[in-house]
């Protein structure tokens, strides 16, 4: 055993004796440990608060989305009713529209169509503009290309109206798109 090895246990013994004689040294060691534990607890508290805040934000967004888009499935189903009503109105020839016997029926169907559009609008459901617009794959679905004098990519025919609910696509517009003539 060399001299350093024998001094080390002596130093440790001396420290213990001093700590017994001077309680403030022991308190200082305990205080350092407590400070470390306090810093760790504060950090864990900050993480827990941040997590709670993130959960609250997610829950608020989920509630908001549920409130805003709850009618999505029902709205998709009712759009077929709106489409059929529109087709029925378009199918009535002009001479029957002027016939006194049919005027009441036509006026009733038109009023029903306006009311349906009004109800859809009150619930944030709006028709997508299509005719003459440039094809937007986020709102329009191209079904065919047609030779046309219009710029390529311009919508020249609308087969089925598209709708948005708030800021989300409910149903894309089915359209025919212009292409250069052959």
JSON list of C-alpha atoms in Angstrom, two decimals:
[
{"chain": "A", "resi": 1, "resn": "UNK", "atom": "CA", "xyz": [0.00, 0.00, 0.00]},
{"chain": "A", "resi": 2, "resn": "UNK", "atom": "CA", "xyz": [1.35, 3.40, -0.91]},
{"chain": "A", "resi": 3, "resn": "UNK", "atom": "CA", "xyz": [0.98, 6.62, 1.04]},
{"chain": "A", "resi": 4, "resn": "UNK", "atom": "CA", "xyz": [-1.97, 8.03, -1.05]},
{"chain": "A", "resi": 5, "resn": "UNK", "atom": "CA", "xyz": [-4.08, 4.96, -0.48]},
{"chain": "A", "resi": 6, "resn": "UNK", "atom": "CA", "xyz": [-3.70, 5.18, 3.24]},
{"chain": "A", "resi": 7, "resn": "UNK", "atom": "CA", "xyz": [-4.49, 8.93, 3.31]},
{"chain": "A", "resi": 8, "resn": "UNK", "atom": "CA", "xyz": [-7.79, 8.57, 1.48]},
{"chain": "A", "resi": 9, "resn": "UNK", "atom": "CA", "xyz": [-9.59, 6.62, 4.22]},
{"chain": "A", "resi": 10, "resn": "UNK", "atom": "CA", "xyz": [-8.13, 9.06, 6.71]},
{"chain": "A", "resi": 11, "resn": "UNK", "atom": "CA", "xyz": [-9.63, 11.99, 4.72]},
{"chain": "A", "resi": 12, "resn": "UNK", "atom": "CA", "xyz": [-13.01, 10.33, 4.64]},
{"chain": "A", "resi": 13, "resn": "UNK", "atom": "CA", "xyz": [-12.87, 9.62, 8.36]},
{"chain": "A", "resi": 14, "resn": "UNK", "atom": "CA", "xyz": [-11.88, 13.23, 8.97]},
{"chain": "A", "resi": 15, "resn": "UNK", "atom": "CA", "xyz": [-14.82, 14.49, 6.89]},
{"chain": "A", "resi": 16, "resn": "UNK", "atom": "CA", "xyz": [-17.23, 12.30, 8.85]},
{"chain": "A", "resi": 17, "resn": "UNK", "atom": "CA", "xyz": [-15.80, 13.45, 12.14]},
{"chain": "A", "resi": 18, "resn": "UNK", "atom": "CA", "xyz": [-16.03, 17.08, 11.03]},
{"chain": "A", "resi": 19, "resn": "UNK", "atom": "CA", "xyz": [-19.61, 16.58, 9.81]},
{"chain": "A", "resi": 20, "resn": "UNK", "atom": "CA", "xyz": [-20.52, 15.16, 13.19]},
{"chain": "A", "resi": 21, "resn": "UNK", "atom": "CA", "xyz": [-18.87, 18.05, 14.92]},
{"chain": "A", "resi": 22, "resn": "UNK", "atom": "CA", "xyz": [-20.24, 20.68, 12.47]},
{"chain": "A", "resi": 23, "resn": "UNK", "atom": "CA", "xyz": [-23.88, 19.91, 11.54]},
{"chain": "A", "resi": 24, "resn": "UNK", "atom": "CA", "xyz": [-23.91, 22.72, 8.95]},
{"chain": "A", "resi": 25, "resn": "UNK", "atom": "CA", "xyz": [-21.70, 20.60, 6.64]},
{"chain": "A", "resi": 26, "resn": "UNK", "atom": "CA", "xyz": [-24.25, 17.79, 6.74]},
{"chain": "A", "resi": 27, "resn": "UNK", "atom": "CA", "xyz": [-27.04, 20.32, 6.24]},
{"chain": "A", "resi": 28, "resn": "UNK", "atom": "CA", "xyz": [-25.20, 21.74, 3.22]},
{"chain": "A", "resi": 29, "resn": "UNK", "atom": "CA", "xyz": [-24.99, 18.28, 1.62]},
{"chain": "A", "resi": 30, "resn": "UNK", "atom": "CA", "xyz": [-28.68, 17.66, 2.33]},
{"chain": "A", "resi": 31, "resn": "UNK", "atom": "CA", "xyz": [-29.59, 21.13, 1.02]},
{"chain": "A", "resi": 32, "resn": "UNK", "atom": "CA", "xyz": [-27.82, 20.38, -2.28]},
{"chain": "A", "resi": 33, "resn": "UNK", "atom": "CA", "xyz": [-29.79, 17.17, -2.64]},
{"chain": "A", "resi": 34, "resn": "UNK", "atom": "CA", "xyz": [-33.03, 18.97, -1.86]},
{"chain": "A", "resi": 35, "resn": "UNK", "atom": "CA", "xyz": [-32.26, 21.66, -4.45]},
{"chain": "A", "resi": 36, "resn": "UNK", "atom": "CA", "xyz": [-31.66, 19.01, -7.08]},
{"chain": "A", "resi": 37, "resn": "UNK", "atom": "CA", "xyz": [-34.95, 17.33, -6.19]},
{"chain": "A", "resi": 38, "resn": "UNK", "atom": "CA", "xyz": [-36.77, 20.68, -6.28]},
{"chain": "A", "resi": 39, "resn": "UNK", "atom": "CA", "xyz": [-35.38, 21.53, -9.73]},
{"chain": "A", "resi": 40, "resn": "UNK", "atom": "CA", "xyz": [-36.43, 18.10, -11.02]},
{"chain": "A", "resi": 41, "resn": "UNK", "atom": "CA", "xyz": [-39.93, 18.48, -9.53]},
{"chain": "A", "resi": 42, "resn": "UNK", "atom": "CA", "xyz": [-40.28, 21.94, -11.08]},
{"chain": "A", "resi": 43, "resn": "UNK", "atom": "CA", "xyz": [-39.27, 20.57, -14.48]},
{"chain": "A", "resi": 44, "resn": "UNK", "atom": "CA", "xyz": [-41.77, 17.72, -14.18]},
{"chain": "A", "resi": 45, "resn": "UNK", "atom": "CA", "xyz": [-44.48, 20.22, -13.21]},
{"chain": "A", "resi": 46, "resn": "UNK", "atom": "CA", "xyz": [-43.73, 22.32, -16.30]},
{"chain": "A", "resi": 47, "resn": "UNK", "atom": "CA", "xyz": [-43.93, 19.24, -18.53]},
{"chain": "A", "resi": 48, "resn": "UNK", "atom": "CA", "xyz": [-47.22, 18.19, -16.91]},
{"chain": "A", "resi": 49, "resn": "UNK", "atom": "CA", "xyz": [-48.70, 21.67, -17.38]},
{"chain": "A", "resi": 50, "resn": "UNK", "atom": "CA", "xyz": [-47.66, 21.72, -21.04]},
{"chain": "A", "resi": 51, "resn": "UNK", "atom": "CA", "xyz": [-49.19, 18.29, -21.58]},
{"chain": "A", "resi": 52, "resn": "UNK", "atom": "CA", "xyz": [-52.46, 19.34, -19.93]},
{"chain": "A", "resi": 53, "resn": "UNK", "atom": "CA", "xyz": [-52.57, 22.46, -22.10]},
{"chain": "A", "resi": 54, "resn": "UNK", "atom": "CA", "xyz": [-51.97, 20.39, -25.26]},
{"chain": "A", "resi": 55, "resn": "UNK", "atom": "CA", "xyz": [-54.72, 17.94, -24.28]},
{"chain": "A", "resi": 56, "resn": "UNK", "atom": "CA", "xyz": [-57.12, 20.83, -23.60]},
{"chain": "A", "resi": 57, "resn": "UNK", "atom": "CA", "xyz": [-56.38, 22.40, -27.01]},
{"chain": "A", "resi": 58, "resn": "UNK", "atom": "CA", "xyz": [-56.89, 19.08, -28.78]},
{"chain": "A", "resi": 59, "resn": "UNK", "atom": "CA", "xyz": [-60.17, 18.52, -26.96]},
{"chain": "A", "resi": 60, "resn": "UNK", "atom": "CA", "xyz": [-61.39, 22.04, -27.84]},
{"chain": "A", "resi": 61, "resn": "UNK", "atom": "CA", "xyz": [-60.50, 21.46, -31.50]},
{"chain": "A", "resi": 62, "resn": "UNK", "atom": "CA", "xyz": [-62.28, 18.09, -31.49]},
{"chain": "A", "resi": 63, "resn": "UNK", "atom": "CA", "xyz": [-65.40, 19.68, -29.98]},
{"chain": "A", "resi": 64, "resn": "UNK", "atom": "CA", "xyz": [-65.28, 22.53, -32.50]},
{"chain": "A", "resi": 65, "resn": "UNK", "atom": "CA", "xyz": [-64.86, 20.11, -35.43]},
{"chain": "A", "resi": 66, "resn": "UNK", "atom": "CA", "xyz": [-67.69, 17.94, -34.14]},
{"chain": "A", "resi": 67, "resn": "UNK", "atom": "CA", "xyz": [-69.94, 20.98, -33.86]},
{"chain": "A", "resi": 68, "resn": "UNK", "atom": "CA", "xyz": [-69.00, 22.37, -37.29]},
{"chain": "A", "resi": 69, "resn": "UNK", "atom": "CA", "xyz": [-68.99, 19.13, -39.25]},
{"chain": "A", "resi": 70, "resn": "UNK", "atom": "CA", "xyz": [-71.55, 16.97, -37.42]},
{"chain": "A", "resi": 71, "resn": "UNK", "atom": "CA", "xyz": [-74.03, 17.28, -40.28]},
{"chain": "A", "resi": 72, "resn": "UNK", "atom": "CA", "xyz": [-71.56, 16.10, -42.94]},
{"chain": "A", "resi": 73, "resn": "UNK", "atom": "CA", "xyz": [-73.10, 12.68, -43.57]},
{"chain": "A", "resi": 74, "resn": "UNK", "atom": "CA", "xyz": [-76.64, 14.02, -43.49]},
{"chain": "A", "resi": 75, "resn": "UNK", "atom": "CA", "xyz": [-75.65, 16.86, -45.83]},
{"chain": "A", "resi": 76, "resn": "UNK", "atom": "CA", "xyz": [-74.14, 14.42, -48.34]},
{"chain": "A", "resi": 77, "resn": "UNK", "atom": "CA", "xyz": [-77.41, 12.48, -48.36]},
{"chain": "A", "resi": 78, "resn": "UNK", "atom": "CA", "xyz": [-79.60, 15.56, -48.74]},
{"chain": "A", "resi": 79, "resn": "UNK", "atom": "CA", "xyz": [-77.52, 16.80, -51.70]},
{"chain": "A", "resi": 80, "resn": "UNK", "atom": "CA", "xyz": [-79.01, 14.05, -53.85]},
{"chain": "A", "resi": 81, "resn": "UNK", "atom": "CA", "xyz": [-82.46, 15.48, -53.03]},
{"chain": "A", "resi": 82, "resn": "UNK", "atom": "CA", "xyz": [-81.27, 18.94, -54.11]},
{"chain": "A", "resi": 83, "resn": "UNK", "atom": "CA", "xyz": [-79.83, 17.45, -57.33]},
{"chain": "A", "resi": 84, "resn": "UNK", "atom": "CA", "xyz": [-83.10, 15.67, -58.17]},
{"chain": "A", "resi": 85, "resn": "UNK", "atom": "CA", "xyz": [-85.15, 18.79, -57.50]},
{"chain": "A", "resi": 86, "resn": "UNK", "atom": "CA", "xyz": [-82.87, 20.81, -59.76]},
{"chain": "A", "resi": 87, "resn": "UNK", "atom": "CA", "xyz": [-83.12, 18.21, -62.53]},
{"chain": "A", "resi": 88, "resn": "UNK", "atom": "CA", "xyz": [-86.92, 18.19, -62.19]},
{"chain": "A", "resi": 89, "resn": "UNK", "atom": "CA", "xyz": [-87.05, 21.97, -62.60]},
{"chain": "A", "resi": 90, "resn": "UNK", "atom": "CA", "xyz": [-84.76, 21.85, -65.64]},
{"chain": "A", "resi": 91, "resn": "UNK", "atom": "CA", "xyz": [-86.87, 19.14, -67.24]},
{"chain": "A", "resi": 92, "resn": "UNK", "atom": "CA", "xyz": [-90.02, 21.31, -67.31]},
{"chain": "A", "resi": 93, "resn": "UNK", "atom": "CA", "xyz": [-90.34, 22.71, -70.85]},
{"chain": "A", "resi": 94, "resn": "UNK", "atom": "CA", "xyz": [-90.79, 26.48, -71.29]},
{"chain": "A", "resi": 95, "resn": "UNK", "atom": "CA", "xyz": [-94.33, 26.13, -72.75]},
{"chain": "A", "resi": 96, "resn": "UNK", "atom": "CA", "xyz": [-95.49, 24.20, -69.64]},
{"chain": "A", "resi": 97, "resn": "UNK", "atom": "CA", "xyz": [-93.92, 26.84, -67.38]},
{"chain": "A", "resi": 98, "resn": "UNK", "atom": "CA", "xyz": [-96.26, 29.40, -69.00]},
{"chain": "A", "resi": 99, "resn": "UNK", "atom": "CA", "xyz": [-99.35, 27.18, -68.79]},
{"chain": "A", "resi": 100, "resn": "UNK", "atom": "CA", "xyz": [-101.74, 28.48, -66.14]},
{"chain": "A", "resi": 101, "resn": "UNK", "atom": "CA", "xyz": [-102.35, 24.96, -64.82]},
{"chain": "A", "resi": 102, "resn": "UNK", "atom": "CA", "xyz": [-98.60, 24.33, -64.26]},
{"chain": "A", "resi": 103, "resn": "UNK", "atom": "CA", "xyz": [-97.55, 27.77, -62.95]},
{"chain": "A", "resi": 104, "resn": "UNK", "atom": "CA", "xyz": [-98.45, 26.88, -59.36]},
{"chain": "A", "resi": 105, "resn": "UNK", "atom": "CA", "xyz": [-96.53, 23.61, -59.49]},
{"chain": "A", "resi": 106, "resn": "UNK", "atom": "CA", "xyz": [-93.46, 25.25, -61.05]},
{"chain": "A", "resi": 107, "resn": "UNK", "atom": "CA", "xyz": [-93.58, 28.11, -58.53]},
{"chain": "A", "resi": 108, "resn": "UNK", "atom": "CA", "xyz": [-93.85, 25.61, -55.67]},
{"chain": "A", "resi": 109, "resn": "UNK", "atom": "CA", "xyz": [-90.89, 23.57, -56.91]},
{"chain": "A", "resi": 110, "resn": "UNK", "atom": "CA", "xyz": [-88.80, 26.73, -57.37]},
{"chain": "A", "resi": 111, "resn": "UNK", "atom": "CA", "xyz": [-89.73, 27.93, -53.87]},
{"chain": "A", "resi": 112, "resn": "UNK", "atom": "CA", "xyz": [-88.77, 24.52, -52.46]},
{"chain": "A", "resi": 113, "resn": "UNK", "atom": "CA", "xyz": [-85.41, 24.72, -54.25]},
{"chain": "A", "resi": 114, "resn": "UNK", "atom": "CA", "xyz": [-84.73, 28.22, -52.85]},
{"chain": "A", "resi": 115, "resn": "UNK", "atom": "CA", "xyz": [-85.68, 27.10, -49.34]},
{"chain": "A", "resi": 116, "resn": "UNK", "atom": "CA", "xyz": [-83.42, 24.05, -49.60]},
{"chain": "A", "resi": 117, "resn": "UNK", "atom": "CA", "xyz": [-80.51, 26.27, -50.73]},
{"chain": "A", "resi": 118, "resn": "UNK", "atom": "CA", "xyz": [-81.28, 28.64, -47.84]},
{"chain": "A", "resi": 119, "resn": "UNK", "atom": "CA", "xyz": [-81.26, 25.83, -45.28]},
{"chain": "A", "resi": 120, "resn": "UNK", "atom": "CA", "xyz": [-77.99, 24.45, -46.64]},
{"chain": "A", "resi": 121, "resn": "UNK", "atom": "CA", "xyz": [-76.48, 27.93, -46.50]},
{"chain": "A", "resi": 122, "resn": "UNK", "atom": "CA", "xyz": [-77.52, 28.43, -42.87]},
{"chain": "A", "resi": 123, "resn": "UNK", "atom": "CA", "xyz": [-75.58, 25.30, -42.00]},
{"chain": "A", "resi": 124, "resn": "UNK", "atom": "CA", "xyz": [-72.43, 26.41, -43.81]},
{"chain": "A", "resi": 125, "resn": "UNK", "atom": "CA", "xyz": [-73.00, 24.32, -46.93]},
{"chain": "A", "resi": 126, "resn": "UNK", "atom": "CA", "xyz": [-72.19, 26.29, -50.07]},
{"chain": "A", "resi": 127, "resn": "UNK", "atom": "CA", "xyz": [-72.16, 25.46, -53.76]},
{"chain": "A", "resi": 128, "resn": "UNK", "atom": "CA", "xyz": [-68.78, 25.39, -55.50]},
{"chain": "A", "resi": 129, "resn": "UNK", "atom": "CA", "xyz": [-68.44, 27.66, -58.51]},
{"chain": "A", "resi": 130, "resn": "UNK", "atom": "CA", "xyz": [-67.38, 25.66, -61.53]},
{"chain": "A", "resi": 131, "resn": "UNK", "atom": "CA", "xyz": [-68.43, 26.99, -64.95]},
{"chain": "A", "resi": 132, "resn": "UNK", "atom": "CA", "xyz": [-65.67, 29.08, -66.54]},
{"chain": "A", "resi": 133, "resn": "UNK", "atom": "CA", "xyz": [-63.28, 28.42, -63.67]},
{"chain": "A", "resi": 134, "resn": "UNK", "atom": "CA", "xyz": [-59.88, 26.76, -64.04]},
{"chain": "A", "resi": 135, "resn": "UNK", "atom": "CA", "xyz": [-59.93, 23.13, -62.90]},
{"chain": "A", "resi": 136, "resn": "UNK", "atom": "CA", "xyz": [-58.99, 22.87, -59.22]},
{"chain": "A", "resi": 137, "resn": "UNK", "atom": "CA", "xyz": [-58.47, 19.22, -58.26]},
{"chain": "A", "resi": 138, "resn": "UNK", "atom": "CA", "xyz": [-59.23, 20.13, -54.63]},
{"chain": "A", "resi": 139, "resn": "UNK", "atom": "CA", "xyz": [-62.79, 21.20, -55.57]},
{"chain": "A", "resi": 140, "resn": "UNK", "atom": "CA", "xyz": [-63.52, 19.74, -59.02]},
{"chain": "A", "resi": 141, "resn": "UNK", "atom": "CA", "xyz": [-63.39, 16.23, -60.45]},
{"chain": "A", "resi": 142, "resn": "UNK", "atom": "CA", "xyz": [-62.77, 16.15, -64.19]},
{"chain": "A", "resi": 143, "resn": "UNK", "atom": "CA", "xyz": [-64.99, 13.53, -65.82]},
{"chain": "A", "resi": 144, "resn": "UNK", "atom": "CA", "xyz": [-64.15, 14.24, -69.46]},
{"chain": "A", "resi": 145, "resn": "UNK", "atom": "CA", "xyz": [-62.25, 16.53, -71.81]},
{"chain": "A", "resi": 146, "resn": "UNK", "atom": "CA", "xyz": [-64.10, 18.37, -74.53]},
{"chain": "A", "resi": 147, "resn": "UNK", "atom": "CA", "xyz": [-62.71, 20.19, -77.57]},
{"chain": "A", "resi": 148, "resn": "UNK", "atom": "CA", "xyz": [-63.36, 23.87, -76.97]},
{"chain": "A", "resi": 149, "resn": "UNK", "atom": "CA", "xyz": [-62.22, 27.37, -77.86]},
{"chain": "A", "resi": 150, "resn": "UNK", "atom": "CA", "xyz": [-61.75, 28.05, -74.12]},
{"chain": "A", "resi": 151, "resn": "UNK", "atom": "CA", "xyz": [-58.30, 27.82, -72.59]},
{"chain": "A", "resi": 152, "resn": "UNK", "atom": "CA", "xyz": [-57.23, 24.24, -71.84]},
{"chain": "A", "resi": 153, "resn": "UNK", "atom": "CA", "xyz": [-58.08, 23.31, -68.26]},
{"chain": "A", "resi": 154, "resn": "UNK", "atom": "CA", "xyz": [-61.13, 25.59, -68.13]},
{"chain": "A", "resi": 155, "resn": "UNK", "atom": "CA", "xyz": [-64.40, 24.03, -67.00]},
{"chain": "A", "resi": 156, "resn": "UNK", "atom": "CA", "xyz": [-66.92, 24.11, -69.84]},
{"chain": "A", "resi": 157, "resn": "UNK", "atom": "CA", "xyz": [-69.57, 21.71, -68.51]},
{"chain": "A", "resi": 158, "resn": "UNK", "atom": "CA", "xyz": [-70.89, 20.93, -65.03]},
{"chain": "A", "resi": 159, "resn": "UNK", "atom": "CA", "xyz": [-72.53, 17.54, -64.66]},
{"chain": "A", "resi": 160, "resn": "UNK", "atom": "CA", "xyz": [-73.06, 17.68, -60.91]},
{"chain": "A", "resi": 161, "resn": "UNK", "atom": "CA", "xyz": [-72.65, 20.61, -58.53]},
{"chain": "A", "resi": 162, "resn": "UNK", "atom": "CA", "xyz": [-70.01, 20.42, -55.86]},
{"chain": "A", "resi": 163, "resn": "UNK", "atom": "CA", "xyz": [-70.44, 21.63, -52.29]},
{"chain": "A", "resi": 164, "resn": "UNK", "atom": "CA", "xyz": [-68.28, 22.77, -49.37]},
{"chain": "A", "resi": 165, "resn": "UNK", "atom": "CA", "xyz": [-69.20, 22.51, -45.70]},
{"chain": "A", "resi": 166, "resn": "UNK", "atom": "CA", "xyz": [-67.49, 25.41, -43.94]},
{"chain": "A", "resi": 167, "resn": "UNK", "atom": "CA", "xyz": [-63.92, 25.12, -45.25]},
{"chain": "A", "resi": 168, "resn": "UNK", "atom": "CA", "xyz": [-63.99, 21.39, -46.11]},
{"chain": "A", "resi": 169, "resn": "UNK", "atom": "CA", "xyz": [-64.97, 19.70, -49.33]},
{"chain": "A", "resi": 170, "resn": "UNK", "atom": "CA", "xyz": [-68.31, 17.95, -48.98]},
{"chain": "A", "resi": 171, "resn": "UNK", "atom": "CA", "xyz": [-68.61, 16.77, -52.57]},
{"chain": "A", "resi": 172, "resn": "UNK", "atom": "CA", "xyz": [-66.49, 17.70, -55.62]},
{"chain": "A", "resi": 173, "resn": "UNK", "atom": "CA", "xyz": [-68.14, 19.18, -58.69]},
{"chain": "A", "resi": 174, "resn": "UNK", "atom": "CA", "xyz": [-68.20, 16.70, -61.58]},
{"chain": "A", "resi": 175, "resn": "UNK", "atom": "CA", "xyz": [-67.08, 18.67, -64.62]},
{"chain": "A", "resi": 176, "resn": "UNK", "atom": "CA", "xyz": [-66.04, 18.59, -68.26]},
{"chain": "A", "resi": 177, "resn": "UNK", "atom": "CA", "xyz": [-62.78, 20.37, -69.03]},
{"chain": "A", "resi": 178, "resn": "UNK", "atom": "CA", "xyz": [-61.73, 22.17, -72.22]},
{"chain": "A", "resi": 179, "resn": "UNK", "atom": "CA", "xyz": [-58.92, 20.89, -74.37]},
{"chain": "A", "resi": 180, "resn": "UNK", "atom": "CA", "xyz": [-57.49, 22.19, -77.62]},
{"chain": "A", "resi": 181, "resn": "UNK", "atom": "CA", "xyz": [-59.59, 21.23, -80.66]},
{"chain": "A", "resi": 182, "resn": "UNK", "atom": "CA", "xyz": [-58.15, 18.46, -82.80]}
]
